[in-house]
Tab-separated table of C-alpha atoms and ligand atoms in Angstrom:
chain	number	residue	atom	x	y	z
A	1	MET	CA	12.929	-48.188	50.291
A	2	VAL	CA	10.474	-47.517	52.708
A	3	ALA	CA	7.011	-49.089	51.982
A	4	PRO	CA	4.895	-45.886	51.354
A	5	GLN	CA	1.416	-45.766	53.017
A	6	VAL	CA	0.394	-43.378	50.519
A	7	SER	CA	1.939	-42.653	46.962
A	8	PHE	CA	0.086	-39.885	45.417
A	9	GLY	CA	0.796	-41.623	42.120
A	10	PHE	CA	4.642	-40.591	41.987
A	11	THR	CA	7.201	-42.925	40.189
A	12	PRO	CA	9.335	-44.489	42.878
A	13	GLY	CA	12.967	-43.045	42.382
A	14	ASP	CA	12.005	-39.766	40.777
A	15	VAL	CA	14.147	-36.944	42.243
A	16	ILE	CA	12.900	-33.893	44.363
A	17	VAL	CA	14.685	-31.001	45.426
A	18	VAL	CA	13.596	-29.078	48.647
A	19	THR	CA	15.105	-25.967	49.791
A	20	GLY	CA	15.251	-25.025	53.454
A	21	ALA	CA	15.098	-28.858	54.106
A	22	GLY	CA	16.910	-28.579	57.464
A	23	SER	CA	14.003	-27.326	59.375
A	24	GLY	CA	10.367	-26.864	59.825
A	25	ILE	CA	8.091	-27.132	56.582
A	26	GLY	CA	10.932	-27.880	54.422
A	27	ARG	CA	12.130	-30.823	56.754
A	28	ALA	CA	8.627	-32.423	56.779
A	29	ILE	CA	8.161	-31.899	53.035
A	30	ALA	CA	11.662	-33.876	52.580
A	31	LEU	CA	10.550	-36.557	54.981
A	32	ARG	CA	7.364	-37.253	53.771
A	33	ALA	CA	8.616	-37.122	49.928
A	34	ALA	CA	11.034	-40.109	50.869
A	35	GLU	CA	7.955	-41.953	52.451
A	36	VAL	CA	6.237	-41.589	49.078
A	37	GLY	CA	9.226	-43.097	47.397
A	38	LEU	CA	11.042	-39.844	46.029
A	39	ALA	CA	14.449	-39.475	46.191
A	40	VAL	CA	15.399	-36.252	47.913
A	41	GLY	CA	17.984	-33.535	47.436
A	42	ALA	CA	17.914	-31.909	50.619
A	43	TRP	CA	19.260	-28.355	50.551
A	44	ASP	CA	19.895	-25.913	53.391
A	45	ILE	CA	22.347	-23.230	54.660
A	46	ASN	CA	22.388	-25.002	57.770
A	47	GLU	CA	24.866	-28.046	57.063
A	48	PRO	CA	24.403	-29.935	60.229
A	49	ALA	CA	20.374	-29.795	60.262
A	50	VAL	CA	20.270	-30.874	56.608
A	51	ARG	CA	22.787	-33.563	56.991
A	52	GLN	CA	20.624	-35.001	59.864
A	53	VAL	CA	17.459	-34.954	57.690
A	54	ALA	CA	19.214	-37.016	54.811
A	55	ASP	CA	20.640	-39.265	57.163
A	56	GLU	CA	17.307	-40.040	58.564
A	57	ILE	CA	15.742	-40.691	55.055
A	58	VAL	CA	18.592	-42.997	54.393
A	59	ALA	CA	18.477	-44.653	57.542
A	60	ALA	CA	14.706	-45.481	56.815
A	61	GLY	CA	15.622	-47.087	53.653
A	62	GLY	CA	15.038	-43.912	51.208
A	63	ARG	CA	17.309	-42.339	49.033
A	64	ALA	CA	18.797	-38.704	49.710
A	65	VAL	CA	21.800	-36.346	49.619
A	66	ALA	CA	22.426	-33.373	51.933
A	67	CYS	CA	23.354	-30.390	50.079
A	68	PRO	CA	24.579	-27.499	52.169
A	69	ALA	CA	23.721	-24.250	50.123
A	70	ASP	CA	22.659	-20.824	50.289
A	71	VAL	CA	19.967	-20.390	47.652
A	72	THR	CA	20.761	-16.830	47.154
A	73	ASP	CA	24.040	-17.683	45.715
A	74	ASP	CA	24.390	-18.792	42.154
A	75	ASN	CA	27.661	-20.749	42.523
A	76	GLN	CA	26.193	-22.689	45.653
A	77	ILE	CA	22.942	-23.439	43.624
A	78	ALA	CA	24.762	-24.817	40.789
A	79	ALA	CA	27.098	-27.098	43.386
A	80	ALA	CA	23.986	-28.194	44.968
A	81	LEU	CA	22.516	-29.254	41.574
A	82	ASP	CA	25.569	-31.045	40.794
A	83	ALA	CA	25.436	-33.000	43.875
A	84	THR	CA	21.576	-33.712	43.609
A	85	ALA	CA	22.480	-35.183	40.193
A	86	ALA	CA	23.882	-38.151	42.011
A	87	LEU	CA	20.172	-39.344	42.571
A	88	GLY	CA	19.325	-38.781	39.036
A	89	ALA	CA	17.499	-35.727	36.935
A	90	VAL	CA	15.391	-33.365	39.206
A	91	ARG	CA	11.649	-33.801	38.160
A	92	TYR	CA	10.067	-31.899	41.411
A	93	LEU	CA	11.196	-28.704	43.223
A	94	VAL	CA	9.803	-27.354	46.210
A	95	ASN	CA	11.127	-23.472	46.803
A	96	ASN	CA	10.582	-23.392	50.478
A	97	ALA	CA	13.854	-21.608	51.932
A	98	GLY	CA	13.446	-17.969	52.930
A	99	PRO	CA	14.201	-15.633	55.616
A	100	ALA	CA	12.102	-15.775	58.519
A	101	SER	CA	9.611	-12.522	59.004
A	102	ALA	CA	11.356	-11.548	62.375
A	103	SER	CA	14.758	-11.066	60.456
A	104	ASN	CA	15.763	-7.563	60.580
A	105	LEU	CA	16.401	-6.989	56.795
A	106	GLU	CA	16.265	-3.954	54.308
A	107	PHE	CA	13.490	-4.123	51.721
A	108	ASP	CA	15.258	-4.721	48.619
A	109	GLN	CA	17.896	-7.082	50.036
A	110	ALA	CA	14.854	-9.176	51.686
A	111	LEU	CA	12.989	-9.479	48.362
A	112	ALA	CA	16.127	-10.816	46.671
A	113	MET	CA	16.687	-13.318	49.516
A	114	SER	CA	12.904	-14.599	49.538
A	115	ILE	CA	11.124	-14.299	46.085
A	116	GLY	CA	14.728	-13.685	44.109
A	117	SER	CA	16.095	-16.933	45.557
A	118	MET	CA	13.197	-19.156	44.408
A	119	ARG	CA	13.497	-17.455	40.568
A	120	ARG	CA	17.401	-18.103	40.837
A	121	VAL	CA	17.086	-21.773	42.000
A	122	THR	CA	14.179	-22.341	39.226
A	123	ASP	CA	16.029	-20.851	36.501
A	124	HIS	CA	19.321	-22.735	37.232
A	125	TRP	CA	17.289	-26.068	37.378
A	126	LEU	CA	15.162	-25.326	34.150
A	127	ARG	CA	18.426	-24.804	32.169
A	128	ARG	CA	19.514	-28.319	32.750
A	129	PRO	CA	18.235	-31.431	31.133
A	130	ARG	CA	15.237	-32.703	33.111
A	131	PRO	CA	12.463	-35.490	32.480
A	132	GLU	CA	9.069	-34.770	31.320
A	133	GLY	CA	6.345	-33.760	33.763
A	134	CYS	CA	8.242	-31.334	35.799
A	135	ALA	CA	6.367	-29.624	38.729
A	136	LEU	CA	7.295	-27.177	41.425
A	137	VAL	CA	5.522	-25.702	44.468
A	138	ASN	CA	6.597	-22.357	45.824
A	139	ILE	CA	5.932	-21.752	49.438
A	140	ALA	CA	3.788	-18.494	50.049
A	141	SER	CA	1.917	-17.451	53.062
A	142	VAL	CA	-1.116	-16.069	54.411
A	143	ALA	CA	0.906	-12.812	54.819
A	144	GLY	CA	1.017	-12.430	51.144
A	145	THR	CA	-2.981	-13.013	50.708
A	146	ARG	CA	-5.089	-11.645	53.442
A	147	ILE	CA	-3.135	-10.989	56.501
A	148	GLY	CA	-1.303	-7.480	56.769
A	149	SER	CA	1.805	-8.163	58.769
A	150	ALA	CA	5.000	-6.588	59.782
A	151	PRO	CA	8.126	-6.271	58.459
A	152	ASP	CA	7.242	-4.327	55.206
A	153	TRP	CA	9.164	-6.819	53.051
A	154	TYR	CA	7.331	-10.008	54.225
A	155	PRO	CA	3.884	-9.736	52.972
A	156	ALA	CA	5.407	-8.045	49.767
A	157	ALA	CA	7.643	-10.906	49.096
A	158	LYS	CA	4.833	-13.595	49.753
A	159	ALA	CA	2.302	-11.779	47.355
A	160	ALA	CA	5.354	-11.790	44.698
A	161	VAL	CA	5.527	-15.408	45.215
A	162	MET	CA	2.024	-16.126	43.809
A	163	GLY	CA	2.655	-13.445	41.179
A	164	TRP	CA	5.596	-15.130	39.759
A	165	THR	CA	3.945	-18.693	40.035
A	166	ARG	CA	1.078	-17.451	37.805
A	167	HIS	CA	3.872	-16.174	35.353
A	168	LEU	CA	5.539	-19.496	35.432
A	169	ALA	CA	2.087	-21.429	34.964
A	170	THR	CA	1.209	-19.268	31.926
A	171	TYR	CA	4.677	-18.759	30.146
A	172	ARG	CA	6.799	-21.644	31.040
A	173	VAL	CA	4.109	-24.309	31.438
A	174	ALA	CA	6.016	-26.107	28.672
A	175	GLU	CA	8.931	-26.715	31.112
A	176	VAL	CA	7.175	-26.788	34.519
A	177	ARG	CA	3.936	-26.987	35.993
A	178	ALA	CA	3.847	-24.346	38.732
A	179	ASN	CA	1.850	-23.955	42.126
A	180	ALA	CA	1.997	-22.375	45.449
A	181	VAL	CA	1.033	-23.358	49.053
A	182	ALA	CA	0.205	-20.432	51.263
A	183	PRO	CA	0.673	-21.803	55.182
A	184	GLY	CA	-1.008	-20.199	57.694
A	185	LEU	CA	0.537	-20.183	61.221
A	186	THR	CA	2.616	-23.247	61.338
A	187	ASP	CA	4.238	-24.906	64.345
A	188	THR	CA	8.124	-24.507	63.502
A	189	PRO	CA	11.115	-23.487	65.043
A	190	ARG	CA	10.571	-20.122	64.039
A	191	MET	CA	7.305	-20.049	65.811
A	192	ALA	CA	8.694	-21.497	69.003
A	193	GLY	CA	6.441	-20.365	71.910
A	194	PHE	CA	4.273	-18.173	69.659
A	195	ALA	CA	1.226	-20.178	70.567
A	196	ASP	CA	1.585	-20.019	74.138
A	197	SER	CA	2.076	-15.928	74.034
A	198	PRO	CA	-0.920	-13.830	74.405
A	199	LEU	CA	-1.074	-12.692	71.023
A	200	GLY	CA	-0.685	-16.325	69.955
A	201	GLN	CA	-3.479	-17.451	71.896
A	202	ARG	CA	-5.800	-14.850	70.567
A	203	ILE	CA	-4.780	-15.813	67.194
A	204	VAL	CA	-5.298	-19.456	67.751
A	205	GLY	CA	-8.769	-18.651	69.236
A	206	ARG	CA	-9.748	-17.265	65.734
A	207	ILE	CA	-8.547	-20.172	63.768
A	208	PRO	CA	-11.693	-22.334	63.307
A	209	VAL	CA	-9.901	-25.683	63.349
A	210	GLY	CA	-8.598	-24.449	66.734
A	211	ARG	CA	-4.763	-25.082	66.555
A	212	LEU	CA	-1.658	-23.943	64.581
A	213	GLY	CA	-0.817	-25.851	61.399
A	214	THR	CA	1.729	-28.464	61.629
A	215	PRO	CA	4.869	-28.977	59.019
A	216	ASP	CA	3.093	-32.267	57.910
A	217	ASP	CA	-0.160	-30.260	57.076
A	218	MET	CA	2.059	-28.385	54.629
A	219	ALA	CA	3.854	-31.244	53.419
A	220	TRP	CA	1.025	-33.183	52.229
A	221	THR	CA	-0.614	-30.466	50.450
A	222	THR	CA	2.563	-29.643	48.565
A	223	LEU	CA	3.054	-33.280	47.663
A	224	PHE	CA	-0.330	-33.369	46.409
A	225	LEU	CA	0.169	-30.458	44.199
A	226	LEU	CA	3.354	-31.774	42.619
A	227	SER	CA	1.894	-35.433	42.043
A	228	PRO	CA	0.348	-36.639	38.943
A	229	LEU	CA	-3.044	-36.599	40.686
A	230	ALA	CA	-2.699	-32.916	40.420
A	231	SER	CA	-1.621	-32.776	36.728
A	232	TYR	CA	-4.455	-30.390	35.867
A	233	ILE	CA	-3.818	-27.871	38.484
A	234	ASN	CA	-1.681	-25.169	37.446
A	235	GLY	CA	-1.003	-21.630	38.572
A	236	GLU	CA	-2.978	-22.141	41.773
A	237	MET	CA	-2.377	-21.392	45.267
A	238	ILE	CA	-3.896	-23.599	48.135
A	239	VAL	CA	-4.232	-21.774	51.521
A	240	VAL	CA	-3.560	-24.327	54.426
A	241	ASP	CA	-4.652	-22.261	57.486
A	242	GLY	CA	-7.285	-24.080	59.221
A	243	GLY	CA	-9.825	-21.713	58.026
A	244	TRP	CA	-8.112	-18.425	59.802
A	245	THR	CA	-8.287	-16.029	56.854
A	246	ILE	CA	-11.849	-16.842	55.709
A	247	ALA	CA	-12.930	-16.388	59.528
A	248	GLN	CA	-11.209	-12.838	59.638
B	301	NAD	N1	6.222	-21.087	60.143
B	301	NAD	C1	5.178	-20.331	59.646
B	301	NAD	O1	4.156	-20.052	60.305
B	301	NAD	C2	5.009	-19.937	58.122
B	301	NAD	C3	3.826	-19.552	57.677
B	301	NAD	C4	3.656	-19.170	56.534
B	301	NAD	C5	4.779	-19.262	55.443
B	301	NAD	N2	5.805	-19.815	55.940
B	301	NAD	C6	6.992	-20.079	55.060
B	301	NAD	O2	7.535	-21.478	54.963
B	301	NAD	C7	8.924	-21.449	54.704
B	301	NAD	C8	9.399	-22.318	55.614
B	301	NAD	O3	9.266	-21.619	57.115
B	301	NAD	P1	9.443	-22.543	58.304
B	301	NAD	O4	8.564	-21.971	59.245
B	301	NAD	O5	9.484	-24.111	58.188
B	301	NAD	O6	11.042	-22.068	58.680
B	301	NAD	P2	12.232	-22.579	59.688
B	301	NAD	O7	12.945	-21.712	60.160
B	301	NAD	O8	11.830	-23.757	60.456
B	301	NAD	O9	13.210	-23.273	58.334
B	301	NAD	C9	13.782	-22.509	57.467
B	301	NAD	C10	14.836	-23.281	56.897
B	301	NAD	O10	15.416	-22.392	55.587
B	301	NAD	C11	16.771	-22.396	55.853
B	301	NAD	N3	17.185	-21.316	54.858
B	301	NAD	C12	16.779	-19.783	55.324
B	301	NAD	N4	17.628	-19.224	54.583
B	301	NAD	C13	18.110	-20.125	53.624
B	301	NAD	C14	19.020	-19.798	52.304
B	301	NAD	N5	19.279	-18.570	52.118
B	301	NAD	N6	19.383	-20.869	51.579
B	301	NAD	C15	19.331	-22.019	52.189
B	301	NAD	N7	18.227	-22.424	53.206
B	301	NAD	C16	18.065	-21.401	53.916
B	301	NAD	C17	17.053	-22.403	57.263
B	301	NAD	O11	18.419	-22.554	57.441
B	301	NAD	C18	16.021	-23.521	57.600
B	301	NAD	O12	16.373	-24.771	57.883
B	301	NAD	C19	9.355	-20.052	54.609
B	301	NAD	O13	9.180	-19.822	52.999
B	301	NAD	C20	8.259	-19.291	55.254
B	301	NAD	O14	8.176	-17.856	55.054
B	301	NAD	C21	5.947	-20.190	57.241
């Protein structure tokens, strides 16, 4: 096991599922989770990408299984949970996978793919035997809080993430402690080149911290919220945006 520089109080070997672990924010959460001693079920629709992440964790001395899966599909979710069970019972879940806002999607279908898939994965997980002290984090966006953005479905889906998180935190807290992270603009492959574009430059100029977020910025906040250190935080959303939205 990698000697963790920080542990956040996690029990080494506890199992986390990260959806969309093949790229960007999900990839960073998977890698940092392994560094704090968690065993990682790395899920993604992109099989080569998620195999590479799991291989990287194992090469560094951690435990991981790559689970190629589309989180909108019940059979694939069930198969990914079966594969993850090789690591042990799942204590933590990060619902991170979702379509990029640039995707050309019809409204109803897009909501099913983004917020609907989070609910689907969570319900599959919570129906199975699991340890005490389960926690999850759903990845929302400042597009669901303060920033109006195109296309129509994206801010609707991201606002829905927070509403549903509050539902879980109120009505299903006996099963899982639930919180959300709302990233601001984050330097991931889907944002490639954006910071250097004229629009990107204008936006970065309005971010008090003066830069885009990094995937690790989102990963550390997510892991803190999952951790025992945050055991009294339930139904909250942490905005991680360098102060962008409060400066609007
Ligand atoms: N990058 C940003 O600026 C930003 C800002 C706010 C919120 N977010 C949110 O953060 C999350 C991750 O975004 P990112 O920028 O890291 O994206 P990314 O494109 O780098 O990675 C997303 C990953 O999710 C996977 N994925 C997509 N649909 C899937 C599905 N149906 N089943 C399984 N895997 C699937 C993709 O293959 C990819 O590996 C998303 O929910 C996004 O809305 C991103």
